[in-house]
PDB file of C-alpha atoms and ligand atoms in Angstrom:
ATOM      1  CA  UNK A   1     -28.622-118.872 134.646  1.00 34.00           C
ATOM      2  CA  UNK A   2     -29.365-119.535 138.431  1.00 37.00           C
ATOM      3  CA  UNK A   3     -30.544-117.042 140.489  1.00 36.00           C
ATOM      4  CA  UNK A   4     -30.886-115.492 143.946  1.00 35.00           C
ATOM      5  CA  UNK A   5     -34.147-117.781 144.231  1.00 32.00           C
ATOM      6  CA  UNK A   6     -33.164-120.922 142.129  1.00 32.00           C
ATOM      7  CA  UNK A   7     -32.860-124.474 144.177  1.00 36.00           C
ATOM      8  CA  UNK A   8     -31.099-126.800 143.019  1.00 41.00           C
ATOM      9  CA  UNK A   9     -31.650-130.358 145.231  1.00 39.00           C
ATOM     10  CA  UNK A  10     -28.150-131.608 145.160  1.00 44.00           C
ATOM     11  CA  UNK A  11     -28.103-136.040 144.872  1.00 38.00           C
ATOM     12  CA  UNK A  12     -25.459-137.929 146.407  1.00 36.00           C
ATOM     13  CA  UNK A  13     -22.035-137.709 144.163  1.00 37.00           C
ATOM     14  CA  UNK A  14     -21.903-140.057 142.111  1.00 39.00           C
ATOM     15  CA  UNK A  15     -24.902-143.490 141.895  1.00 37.00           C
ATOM     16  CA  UNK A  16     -23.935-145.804 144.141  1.00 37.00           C
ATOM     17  CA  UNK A  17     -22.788-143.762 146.654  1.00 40.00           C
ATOM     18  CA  UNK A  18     -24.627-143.386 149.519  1.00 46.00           C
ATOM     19  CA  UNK A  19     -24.941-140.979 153.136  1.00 47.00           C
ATOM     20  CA  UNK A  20     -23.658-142.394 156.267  1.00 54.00           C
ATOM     21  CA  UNK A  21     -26.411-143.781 158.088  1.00 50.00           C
ATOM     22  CA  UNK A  22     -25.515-140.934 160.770  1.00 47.00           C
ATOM     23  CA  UNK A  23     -25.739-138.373 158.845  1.00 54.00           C
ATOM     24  CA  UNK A  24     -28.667-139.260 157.617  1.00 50.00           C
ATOM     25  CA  UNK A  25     -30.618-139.332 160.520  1.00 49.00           C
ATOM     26  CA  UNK A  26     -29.349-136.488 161.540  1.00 51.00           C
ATOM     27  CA  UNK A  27     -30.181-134.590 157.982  1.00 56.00           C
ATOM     28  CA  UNK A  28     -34.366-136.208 158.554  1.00 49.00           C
ATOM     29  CA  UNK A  29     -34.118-134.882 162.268  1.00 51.00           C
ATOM     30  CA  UNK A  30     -32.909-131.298 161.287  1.00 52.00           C
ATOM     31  CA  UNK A  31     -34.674-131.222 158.045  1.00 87.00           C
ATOM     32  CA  UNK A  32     -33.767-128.606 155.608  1.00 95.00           C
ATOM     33  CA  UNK A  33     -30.024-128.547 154.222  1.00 97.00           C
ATOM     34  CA  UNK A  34     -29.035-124.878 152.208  1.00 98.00           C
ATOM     35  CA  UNK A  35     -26.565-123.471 150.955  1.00 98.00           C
ATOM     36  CA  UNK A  36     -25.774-119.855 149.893  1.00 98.00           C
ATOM     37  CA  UNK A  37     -23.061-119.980 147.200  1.00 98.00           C
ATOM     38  CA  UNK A  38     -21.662-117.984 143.906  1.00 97.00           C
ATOM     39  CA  UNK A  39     -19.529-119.265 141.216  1.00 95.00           C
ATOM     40  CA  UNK A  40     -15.818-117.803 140.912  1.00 95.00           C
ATOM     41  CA  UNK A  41     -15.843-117.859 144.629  1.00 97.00           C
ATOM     42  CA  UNK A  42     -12.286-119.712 146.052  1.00 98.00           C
ATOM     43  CA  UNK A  43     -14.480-120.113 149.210  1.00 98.00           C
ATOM     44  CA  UNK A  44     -17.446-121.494 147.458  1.00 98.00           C
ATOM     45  CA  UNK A  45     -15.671-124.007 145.640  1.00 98.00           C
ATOM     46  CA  UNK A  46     -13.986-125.378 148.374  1.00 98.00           C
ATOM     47  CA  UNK A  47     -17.002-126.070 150.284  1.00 98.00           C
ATOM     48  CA  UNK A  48     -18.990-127.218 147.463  1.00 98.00           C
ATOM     49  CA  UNK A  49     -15.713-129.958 147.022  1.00 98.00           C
ATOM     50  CA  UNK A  50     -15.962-130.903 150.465  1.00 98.00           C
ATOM     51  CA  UNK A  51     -19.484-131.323 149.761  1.00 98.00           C
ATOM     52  CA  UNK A  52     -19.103-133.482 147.011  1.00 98.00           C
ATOM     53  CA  UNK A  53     -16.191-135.589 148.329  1.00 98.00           C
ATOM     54  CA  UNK A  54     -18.581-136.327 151.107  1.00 98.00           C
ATOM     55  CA  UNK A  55     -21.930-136.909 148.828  1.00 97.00           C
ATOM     56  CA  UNK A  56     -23.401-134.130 151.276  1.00 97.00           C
ATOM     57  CA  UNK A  57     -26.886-133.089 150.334  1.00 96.00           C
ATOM     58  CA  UNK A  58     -28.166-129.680 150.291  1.00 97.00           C
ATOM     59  CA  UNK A  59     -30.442-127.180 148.274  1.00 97.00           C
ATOM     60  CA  UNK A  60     -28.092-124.832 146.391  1.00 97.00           C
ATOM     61  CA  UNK A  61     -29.151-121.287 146.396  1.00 97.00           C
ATOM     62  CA  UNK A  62     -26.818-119.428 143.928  1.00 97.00           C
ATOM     63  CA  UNK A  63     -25.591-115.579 145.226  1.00 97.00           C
ATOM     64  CA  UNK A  64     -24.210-113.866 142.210  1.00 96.00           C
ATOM     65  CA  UNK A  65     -21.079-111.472 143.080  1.00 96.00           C
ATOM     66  CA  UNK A  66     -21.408-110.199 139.770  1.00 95.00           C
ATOM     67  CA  UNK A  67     -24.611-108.490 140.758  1.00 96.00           C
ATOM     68  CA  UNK A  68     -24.047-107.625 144.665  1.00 96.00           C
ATOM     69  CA  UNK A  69     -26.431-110.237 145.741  1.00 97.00           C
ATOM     70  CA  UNK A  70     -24.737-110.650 148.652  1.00 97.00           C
ATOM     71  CA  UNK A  71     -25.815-107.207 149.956  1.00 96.00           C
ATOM     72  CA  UNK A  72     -29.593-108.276 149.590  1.00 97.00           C
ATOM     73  CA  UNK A  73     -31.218-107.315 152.597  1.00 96.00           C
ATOM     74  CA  UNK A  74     -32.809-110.626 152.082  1.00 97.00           C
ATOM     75  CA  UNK A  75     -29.202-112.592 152.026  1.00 98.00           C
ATOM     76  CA  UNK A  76     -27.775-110.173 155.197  1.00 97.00           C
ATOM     77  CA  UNK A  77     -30.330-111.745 157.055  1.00 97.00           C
ATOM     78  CA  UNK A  78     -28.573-115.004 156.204  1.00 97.00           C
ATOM     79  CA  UNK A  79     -25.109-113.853 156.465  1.00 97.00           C
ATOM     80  CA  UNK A  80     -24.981-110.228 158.108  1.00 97.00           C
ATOM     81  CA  UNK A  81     -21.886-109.884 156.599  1.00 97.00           C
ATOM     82  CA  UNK A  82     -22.674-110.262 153.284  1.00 97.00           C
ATOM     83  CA  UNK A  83     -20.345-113.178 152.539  1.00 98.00           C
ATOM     84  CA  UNK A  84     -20.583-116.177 150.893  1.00 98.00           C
ATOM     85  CA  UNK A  85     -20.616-118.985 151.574  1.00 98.00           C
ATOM     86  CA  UNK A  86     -23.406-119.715 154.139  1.00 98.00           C
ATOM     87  CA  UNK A  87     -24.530-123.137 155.223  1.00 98.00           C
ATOM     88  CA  UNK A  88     -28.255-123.319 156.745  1.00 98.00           C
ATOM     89  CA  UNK A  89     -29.122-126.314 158.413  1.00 97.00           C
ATOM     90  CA  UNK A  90     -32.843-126.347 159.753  1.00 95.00           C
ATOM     91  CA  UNK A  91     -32.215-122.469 160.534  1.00 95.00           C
ATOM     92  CA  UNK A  92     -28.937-122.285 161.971  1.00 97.00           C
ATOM     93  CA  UNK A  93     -26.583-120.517 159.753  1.00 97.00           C
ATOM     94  CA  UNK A  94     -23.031-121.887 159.453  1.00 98.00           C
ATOM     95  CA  UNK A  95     -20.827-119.271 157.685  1.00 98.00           C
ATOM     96  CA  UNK A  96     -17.054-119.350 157.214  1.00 98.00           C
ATOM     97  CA  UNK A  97     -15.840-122.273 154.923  1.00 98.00           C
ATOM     98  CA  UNK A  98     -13.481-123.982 157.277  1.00 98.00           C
ATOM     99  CA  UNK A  99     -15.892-124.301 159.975  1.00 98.00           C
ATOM    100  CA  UNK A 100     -18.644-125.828 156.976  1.00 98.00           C
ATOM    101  CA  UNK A 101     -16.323-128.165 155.805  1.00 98.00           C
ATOM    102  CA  UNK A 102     -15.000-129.307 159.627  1.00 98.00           C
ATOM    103  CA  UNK A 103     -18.907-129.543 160.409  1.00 98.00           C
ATOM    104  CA  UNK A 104     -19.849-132.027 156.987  1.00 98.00           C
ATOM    105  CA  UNK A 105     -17.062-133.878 158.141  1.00 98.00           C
ATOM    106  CA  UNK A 106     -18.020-133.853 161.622  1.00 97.00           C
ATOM    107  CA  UNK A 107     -21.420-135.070 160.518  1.00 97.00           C
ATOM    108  CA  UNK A 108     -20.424-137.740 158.262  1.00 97.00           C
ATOM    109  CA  UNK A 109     -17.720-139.917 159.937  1.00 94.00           C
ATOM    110  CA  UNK A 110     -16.897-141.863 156.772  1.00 90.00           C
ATOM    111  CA  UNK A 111     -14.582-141.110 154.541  1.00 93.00           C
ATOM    112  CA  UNK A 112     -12.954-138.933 156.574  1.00 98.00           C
ATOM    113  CA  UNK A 113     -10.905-135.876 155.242  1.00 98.00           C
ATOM    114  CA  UNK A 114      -9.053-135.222 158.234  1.00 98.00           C
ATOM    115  CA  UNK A 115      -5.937-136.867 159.495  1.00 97.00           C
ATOM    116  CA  UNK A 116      -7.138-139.390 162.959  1.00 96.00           C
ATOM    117  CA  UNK A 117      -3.626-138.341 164.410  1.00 97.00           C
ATOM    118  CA  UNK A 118      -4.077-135.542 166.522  1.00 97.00           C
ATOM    119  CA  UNK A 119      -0.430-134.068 165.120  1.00 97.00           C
ATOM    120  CA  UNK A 120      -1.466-134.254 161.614  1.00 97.00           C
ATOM    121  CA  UNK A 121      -4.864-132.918 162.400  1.00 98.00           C
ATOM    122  CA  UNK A 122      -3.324-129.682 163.871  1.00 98.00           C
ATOM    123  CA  UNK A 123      -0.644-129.585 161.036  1.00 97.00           C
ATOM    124  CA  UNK A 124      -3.839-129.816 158.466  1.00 98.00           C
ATOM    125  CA  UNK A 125      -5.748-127.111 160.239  1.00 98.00           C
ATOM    126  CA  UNK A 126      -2.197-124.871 160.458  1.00 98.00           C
ATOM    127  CA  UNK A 127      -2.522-125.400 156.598  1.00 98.00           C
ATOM    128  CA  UNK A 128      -6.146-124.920 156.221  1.00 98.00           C
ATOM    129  CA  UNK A 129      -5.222-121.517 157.995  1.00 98.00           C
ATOM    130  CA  UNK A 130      -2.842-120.174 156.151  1.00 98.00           C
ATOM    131  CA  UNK A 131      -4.478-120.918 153.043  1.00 98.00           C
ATOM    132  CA  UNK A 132      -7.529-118.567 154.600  1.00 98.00           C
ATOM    133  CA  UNK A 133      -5.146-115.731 155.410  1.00 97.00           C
ATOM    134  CA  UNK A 134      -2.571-115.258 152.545  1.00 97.00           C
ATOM    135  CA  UNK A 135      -3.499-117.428 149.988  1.00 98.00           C
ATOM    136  CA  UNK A 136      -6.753-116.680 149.252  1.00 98.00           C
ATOM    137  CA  UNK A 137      -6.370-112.765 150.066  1.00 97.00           C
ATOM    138  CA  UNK A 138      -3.623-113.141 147.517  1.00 97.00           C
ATOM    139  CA  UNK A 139      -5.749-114.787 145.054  1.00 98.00           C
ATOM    140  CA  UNK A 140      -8.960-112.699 145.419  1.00 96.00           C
ATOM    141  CA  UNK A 141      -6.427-109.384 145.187  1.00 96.00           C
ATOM    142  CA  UNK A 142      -5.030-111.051 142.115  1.00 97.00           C
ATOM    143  CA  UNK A 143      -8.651-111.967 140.827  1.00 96.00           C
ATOM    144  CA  UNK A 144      -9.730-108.502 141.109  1.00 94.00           C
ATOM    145  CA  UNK A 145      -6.739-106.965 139.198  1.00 94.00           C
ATOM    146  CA  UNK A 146      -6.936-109.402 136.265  1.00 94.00           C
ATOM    147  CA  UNK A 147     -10.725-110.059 136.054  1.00 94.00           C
ATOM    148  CA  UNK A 148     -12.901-108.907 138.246  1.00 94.00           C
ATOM    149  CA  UNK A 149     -12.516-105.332 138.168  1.00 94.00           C
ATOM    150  CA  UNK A 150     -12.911-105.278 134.165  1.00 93.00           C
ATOM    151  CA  UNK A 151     -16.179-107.488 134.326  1.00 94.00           C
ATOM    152  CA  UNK A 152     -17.686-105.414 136.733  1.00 95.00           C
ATOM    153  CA  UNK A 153     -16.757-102.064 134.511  1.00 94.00           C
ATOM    154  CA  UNK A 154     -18.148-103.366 131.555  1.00 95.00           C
ATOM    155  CA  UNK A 155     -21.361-104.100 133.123  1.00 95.00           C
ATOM    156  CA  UNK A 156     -22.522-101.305 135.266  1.00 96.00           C
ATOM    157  CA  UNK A 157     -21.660 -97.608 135.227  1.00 95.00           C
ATOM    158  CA  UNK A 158     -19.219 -95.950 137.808  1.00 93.00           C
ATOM    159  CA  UNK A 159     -22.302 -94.563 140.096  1.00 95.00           C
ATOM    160  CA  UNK A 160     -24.031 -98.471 139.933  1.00 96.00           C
ATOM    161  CA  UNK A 161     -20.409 -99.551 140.844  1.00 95.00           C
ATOM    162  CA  UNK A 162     -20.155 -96.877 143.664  1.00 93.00           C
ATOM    163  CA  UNK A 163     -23.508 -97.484 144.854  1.00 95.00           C
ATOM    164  CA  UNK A 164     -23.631-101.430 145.272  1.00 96.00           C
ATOM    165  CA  UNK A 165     -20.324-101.493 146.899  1.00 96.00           C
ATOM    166  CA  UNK A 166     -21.701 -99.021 149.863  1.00 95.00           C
ATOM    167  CA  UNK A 167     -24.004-101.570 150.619  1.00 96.00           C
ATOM    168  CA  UNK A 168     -21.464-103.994 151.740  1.00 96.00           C
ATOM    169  CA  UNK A 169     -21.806-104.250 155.270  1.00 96.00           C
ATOM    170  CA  UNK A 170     -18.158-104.439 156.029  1.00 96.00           C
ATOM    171  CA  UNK A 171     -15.906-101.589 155.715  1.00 95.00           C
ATOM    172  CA  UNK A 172     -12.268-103.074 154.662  1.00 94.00           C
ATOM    173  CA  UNK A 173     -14.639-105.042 152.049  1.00 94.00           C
ATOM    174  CA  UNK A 174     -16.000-101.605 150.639  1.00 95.00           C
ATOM    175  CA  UNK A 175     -12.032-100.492 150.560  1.00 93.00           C
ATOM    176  CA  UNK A 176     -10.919-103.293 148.921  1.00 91.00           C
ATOM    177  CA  UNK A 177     -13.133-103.255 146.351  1.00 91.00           C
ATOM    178  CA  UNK A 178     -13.038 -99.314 146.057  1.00 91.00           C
ATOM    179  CA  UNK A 179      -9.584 -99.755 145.257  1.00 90.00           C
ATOM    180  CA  UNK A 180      -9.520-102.369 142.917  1.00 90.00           C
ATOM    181  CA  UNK A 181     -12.231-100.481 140.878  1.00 89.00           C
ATOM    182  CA  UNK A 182     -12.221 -96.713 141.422  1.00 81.00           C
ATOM    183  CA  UNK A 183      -8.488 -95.786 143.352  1.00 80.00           C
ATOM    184  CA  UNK A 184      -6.504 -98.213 141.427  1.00 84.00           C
ATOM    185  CA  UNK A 185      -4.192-101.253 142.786  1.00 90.00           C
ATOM    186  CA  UNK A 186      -0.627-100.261 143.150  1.00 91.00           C
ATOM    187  CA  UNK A 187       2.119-102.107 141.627  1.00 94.00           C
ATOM    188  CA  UNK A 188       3.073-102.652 145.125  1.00 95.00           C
ATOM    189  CA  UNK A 189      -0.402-104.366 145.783  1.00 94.00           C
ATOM    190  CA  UNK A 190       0.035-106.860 143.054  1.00 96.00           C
ATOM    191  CA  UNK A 191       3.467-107.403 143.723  1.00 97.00           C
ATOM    192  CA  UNK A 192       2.520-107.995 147.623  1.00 97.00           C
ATOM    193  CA  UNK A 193      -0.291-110.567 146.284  1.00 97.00           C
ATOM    194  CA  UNK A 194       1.907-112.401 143.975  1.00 98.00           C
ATOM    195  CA  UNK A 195       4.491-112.761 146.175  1.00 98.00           C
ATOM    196  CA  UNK A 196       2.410-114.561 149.100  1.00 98.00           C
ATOM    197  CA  UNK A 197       0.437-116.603 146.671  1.00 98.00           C
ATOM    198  CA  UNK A 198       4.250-117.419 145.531  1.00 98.00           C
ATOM    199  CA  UNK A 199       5.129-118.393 149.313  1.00 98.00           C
ATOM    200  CA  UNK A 200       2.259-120.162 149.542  1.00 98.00           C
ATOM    201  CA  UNK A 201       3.022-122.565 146.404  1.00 98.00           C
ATOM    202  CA  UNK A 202       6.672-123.196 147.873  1.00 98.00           C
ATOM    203  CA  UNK A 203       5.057-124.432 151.031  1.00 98.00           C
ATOM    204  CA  UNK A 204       3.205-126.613 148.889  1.00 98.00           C
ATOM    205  CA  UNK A 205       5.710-127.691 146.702  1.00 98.00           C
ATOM    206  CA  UNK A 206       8.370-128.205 150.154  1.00 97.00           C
ATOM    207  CA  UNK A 207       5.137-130.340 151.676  1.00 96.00           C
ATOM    208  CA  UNK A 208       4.737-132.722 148.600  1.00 98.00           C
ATOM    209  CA  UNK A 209       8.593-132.929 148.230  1.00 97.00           C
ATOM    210  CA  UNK A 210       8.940-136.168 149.833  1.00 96.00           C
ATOM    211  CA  UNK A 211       6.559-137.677 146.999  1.00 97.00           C
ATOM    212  CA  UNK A 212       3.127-138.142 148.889  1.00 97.00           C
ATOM    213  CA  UNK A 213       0.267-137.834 146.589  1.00 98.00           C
ATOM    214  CA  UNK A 214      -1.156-135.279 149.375  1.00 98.00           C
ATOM    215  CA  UNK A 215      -0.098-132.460 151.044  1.00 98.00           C
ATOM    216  CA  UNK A 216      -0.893-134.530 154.478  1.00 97.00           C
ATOM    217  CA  UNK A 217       0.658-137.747 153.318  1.00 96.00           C
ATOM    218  CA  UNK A 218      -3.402-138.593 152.835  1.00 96.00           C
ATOM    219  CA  UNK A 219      -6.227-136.721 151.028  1.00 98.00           C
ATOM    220  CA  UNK A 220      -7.976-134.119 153.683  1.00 98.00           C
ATOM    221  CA  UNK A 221      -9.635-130.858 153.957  1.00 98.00           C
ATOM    222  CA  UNK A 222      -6.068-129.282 153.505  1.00 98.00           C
ATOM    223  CA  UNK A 223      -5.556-130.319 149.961  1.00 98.00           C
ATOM    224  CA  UNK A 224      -9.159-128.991 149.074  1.00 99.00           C
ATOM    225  CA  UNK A 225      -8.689-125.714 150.855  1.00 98.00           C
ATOM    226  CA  UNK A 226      -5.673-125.253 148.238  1.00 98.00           C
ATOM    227  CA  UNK A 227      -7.359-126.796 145.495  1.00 98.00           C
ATOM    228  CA  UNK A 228      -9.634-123.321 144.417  1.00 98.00           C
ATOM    229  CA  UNK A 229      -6.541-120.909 145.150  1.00 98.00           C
ATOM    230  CA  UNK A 230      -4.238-123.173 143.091  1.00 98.00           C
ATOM    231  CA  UNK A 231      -6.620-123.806 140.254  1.00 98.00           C
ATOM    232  CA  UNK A 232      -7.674-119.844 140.293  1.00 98.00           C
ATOM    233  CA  UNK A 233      -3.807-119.686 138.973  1.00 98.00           C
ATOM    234  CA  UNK A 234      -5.110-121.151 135.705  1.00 98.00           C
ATOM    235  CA  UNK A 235      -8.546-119.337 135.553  1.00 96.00           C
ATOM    236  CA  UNK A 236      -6.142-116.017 135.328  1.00 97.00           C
ATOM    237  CA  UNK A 237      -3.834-117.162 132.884  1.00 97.00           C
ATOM    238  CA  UNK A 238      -0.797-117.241 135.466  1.00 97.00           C
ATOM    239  CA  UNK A 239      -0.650-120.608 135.822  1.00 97.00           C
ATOM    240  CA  UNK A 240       3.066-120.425 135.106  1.00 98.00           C
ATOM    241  CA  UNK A 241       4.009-120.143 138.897  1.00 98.00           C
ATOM    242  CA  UNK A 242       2.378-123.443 139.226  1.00 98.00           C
ATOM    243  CA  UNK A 243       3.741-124.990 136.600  1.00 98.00           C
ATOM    244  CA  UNK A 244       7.372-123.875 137.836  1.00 97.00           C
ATOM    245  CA  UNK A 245       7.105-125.890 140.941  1.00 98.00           C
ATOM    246  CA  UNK A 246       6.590-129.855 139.397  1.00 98.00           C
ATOM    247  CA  UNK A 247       5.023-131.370 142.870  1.00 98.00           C
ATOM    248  CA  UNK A 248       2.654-128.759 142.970  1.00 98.00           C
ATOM    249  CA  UNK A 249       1.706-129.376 139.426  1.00 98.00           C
ATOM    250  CA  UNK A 250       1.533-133.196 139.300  1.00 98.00           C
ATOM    251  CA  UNK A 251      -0.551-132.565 142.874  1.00 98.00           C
ATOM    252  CA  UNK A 252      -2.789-130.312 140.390  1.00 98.00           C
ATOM    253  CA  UNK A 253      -2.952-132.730 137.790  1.00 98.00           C
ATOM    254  CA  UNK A 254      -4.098-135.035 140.905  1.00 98.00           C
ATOM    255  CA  UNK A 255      -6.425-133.461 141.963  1.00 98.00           C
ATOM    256  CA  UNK A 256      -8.678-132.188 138.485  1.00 98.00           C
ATOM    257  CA  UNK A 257      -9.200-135.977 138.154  1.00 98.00           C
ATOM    258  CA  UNK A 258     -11.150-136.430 141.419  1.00 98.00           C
ATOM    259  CA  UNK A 259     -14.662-136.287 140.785  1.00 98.00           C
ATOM    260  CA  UNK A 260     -15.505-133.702 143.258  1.00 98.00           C
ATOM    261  CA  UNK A 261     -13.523-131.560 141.733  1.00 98.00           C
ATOM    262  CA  UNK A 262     -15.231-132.104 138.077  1.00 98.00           C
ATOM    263  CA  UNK A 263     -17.932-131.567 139.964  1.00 98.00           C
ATOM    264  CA  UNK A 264     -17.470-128.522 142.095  1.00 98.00           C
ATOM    265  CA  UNK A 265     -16.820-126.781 138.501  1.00 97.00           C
ATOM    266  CA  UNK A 266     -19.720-127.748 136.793  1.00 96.00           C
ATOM    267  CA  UNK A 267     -22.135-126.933 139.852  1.00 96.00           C
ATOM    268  CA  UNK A 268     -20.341-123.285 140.599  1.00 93.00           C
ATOM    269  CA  UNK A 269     -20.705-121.904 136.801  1.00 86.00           C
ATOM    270  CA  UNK A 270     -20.851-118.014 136.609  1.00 79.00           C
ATOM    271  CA  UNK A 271     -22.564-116.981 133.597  1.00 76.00           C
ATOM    272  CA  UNK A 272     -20.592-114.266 131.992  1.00 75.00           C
ATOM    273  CA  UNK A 273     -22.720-113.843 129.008  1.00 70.00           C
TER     274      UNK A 273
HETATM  275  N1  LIG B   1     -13.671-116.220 155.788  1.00 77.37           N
HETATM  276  C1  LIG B   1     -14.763-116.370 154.863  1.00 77.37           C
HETATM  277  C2  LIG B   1     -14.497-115.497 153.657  1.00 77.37           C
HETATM  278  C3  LIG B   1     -15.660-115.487 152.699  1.00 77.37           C
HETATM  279  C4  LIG B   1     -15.388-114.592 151.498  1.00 77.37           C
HETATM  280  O1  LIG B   1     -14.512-113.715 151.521  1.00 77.37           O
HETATM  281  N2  LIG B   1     -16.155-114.808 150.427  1.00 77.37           N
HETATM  282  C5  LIG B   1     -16.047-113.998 149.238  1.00 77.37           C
HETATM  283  C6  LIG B   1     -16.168-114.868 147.985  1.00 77.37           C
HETATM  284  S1  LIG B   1     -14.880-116.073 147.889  1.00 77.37           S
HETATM  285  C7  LIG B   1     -17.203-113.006 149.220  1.00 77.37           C
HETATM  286  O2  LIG B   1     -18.275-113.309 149.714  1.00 77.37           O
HETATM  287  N3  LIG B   1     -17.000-111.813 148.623  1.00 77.37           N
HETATM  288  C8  LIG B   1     -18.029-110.838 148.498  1.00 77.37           C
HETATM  289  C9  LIG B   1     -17.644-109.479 149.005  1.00 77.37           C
HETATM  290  O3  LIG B   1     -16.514-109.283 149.462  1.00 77.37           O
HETATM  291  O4  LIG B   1     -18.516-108.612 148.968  1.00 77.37           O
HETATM  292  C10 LIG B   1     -14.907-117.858 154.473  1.00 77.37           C
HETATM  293  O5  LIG B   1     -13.899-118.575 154.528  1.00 77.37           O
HETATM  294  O6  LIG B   1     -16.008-118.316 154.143  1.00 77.37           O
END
């Protein structure tokens, strides 16, 4: 199993496939590339895709949840607020996995995964957005209620539990997770979370409507910002709702074949042993 201190030097994607030139030569002139990631992480995954869509190298360091590695007071100094994931590029951390994906993209002009038109840009990032705010809040509440919370029960006590989430250095992130484990979701909770993540799959099904492959008409950083929250559906065993709405599903079937996808869920394992 990876650990806190594990690096994995991450190739190009797949052989053949190569770095722009420009990013490149920017990589030698800012020399060291890491990244601070877990597995079963919606936001982790959907950099690591970006990542691999791009053949983006980096050193992976792996953060596991599972153990409240992310309140390390050696990863706070990384991320101060204990989240993952966290991009490092010769020092400078990048956190937040919109702005990490924008800035690979940014940095390697080819193959680009976001629309040229400046219309379709902003209607990608309005996506990219919402995604960020109700469907992955919607996910992660959903995650905790059918998985998480019984994972972390069965391997540490209630005053380990209590303990480790104190550390985290935000406070709504201690209440979330003080809910899901100790107070209890509601029915209301899981009803709330299952209907945005609902909302959010009829957007998706209304976008790919008029037959594109892609929720932009073209592949881009919109589709892969669904791609975790959608496939997370399946992880849980609910992937019913997707399977309800056919676009949505053949976009799913779509997009499990694209290598960086394969790839994203080989790299991002969480060892549940
Ligand atoms: N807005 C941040 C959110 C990051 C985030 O919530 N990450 C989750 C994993 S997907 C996390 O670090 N959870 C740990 C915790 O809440 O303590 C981003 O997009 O990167």
């Amino acid at each position: 199993m990876r650990s806190f201190v594990v690096l994995n030097r991450h190739g190009p994607a797949t052989e053949g496939e190569s770095m722009d030139t420009i990013a490149r030569d920017k990589m030698t002139k800012t020399g060291s590339v890491d990244f601070y990631y877990s597995g079963y992480s919606i936001n982790s995954e959907k950099v690591l895709m970006c990542f691999f869509e791009k053949g983006f190298e980096f050193d992976g360091h792996y953060i596991d949840l599972f153990k409240f590695e992310q309140t390390r007071p050696e990863y706070l100094r990384i991320n101060p607020l204990g989240l993952v994931p966290t991009l490092v590029i010769n020092g400078t951390q990048i956190p937040e996995s919109t702005i990490i994906n924008e800035y690979v993209d940014d940095l390697m002009p080819s193959n680009p995964l976001r629309p040229e038109d400046p219309l379709l840009r902003a209607k990608m990032r309005e996506l990219v957005q919402r995604f960020q705010e109700s469907f992955y809040p919607s996910m992660s509440l959903l995650s905790q209620f059918h998985f998480v919370a019984g994972e972390l029960k069965r391997r540490w006590t209630d005053s380990e539990l209590e303990e480790m989430i104190r550390r985290k250095p935000l406070r709504e992130r201690i209440e979330r997770q003080e809910r899901a484990l100790q107070k209890g979701l509601s029915e209301a909770d899981i009803a709330n979370a299952e209907h945005n993540a609902n909302t959010m799959l009829d957007g998706m099904d209304a976008h790919l409507s008029n037959g594109s492959d892609w929720l932009l008409g073209e592949f881009s950083l919109a589709d892969i910002a669904a791609a975790p929250n959608v496939h997370r559906f399946f992880q849980l065993g609910l992937e019913e709702a997707v399977g309800k709405r056919s676009n949505v599903m053949a976009w799913y079937r779509r997009i499990k074949e694209r290598p960086s996808f394969v790839r994203t869920y080989e790299y991002a394992v969480q060892d549940f042993s």
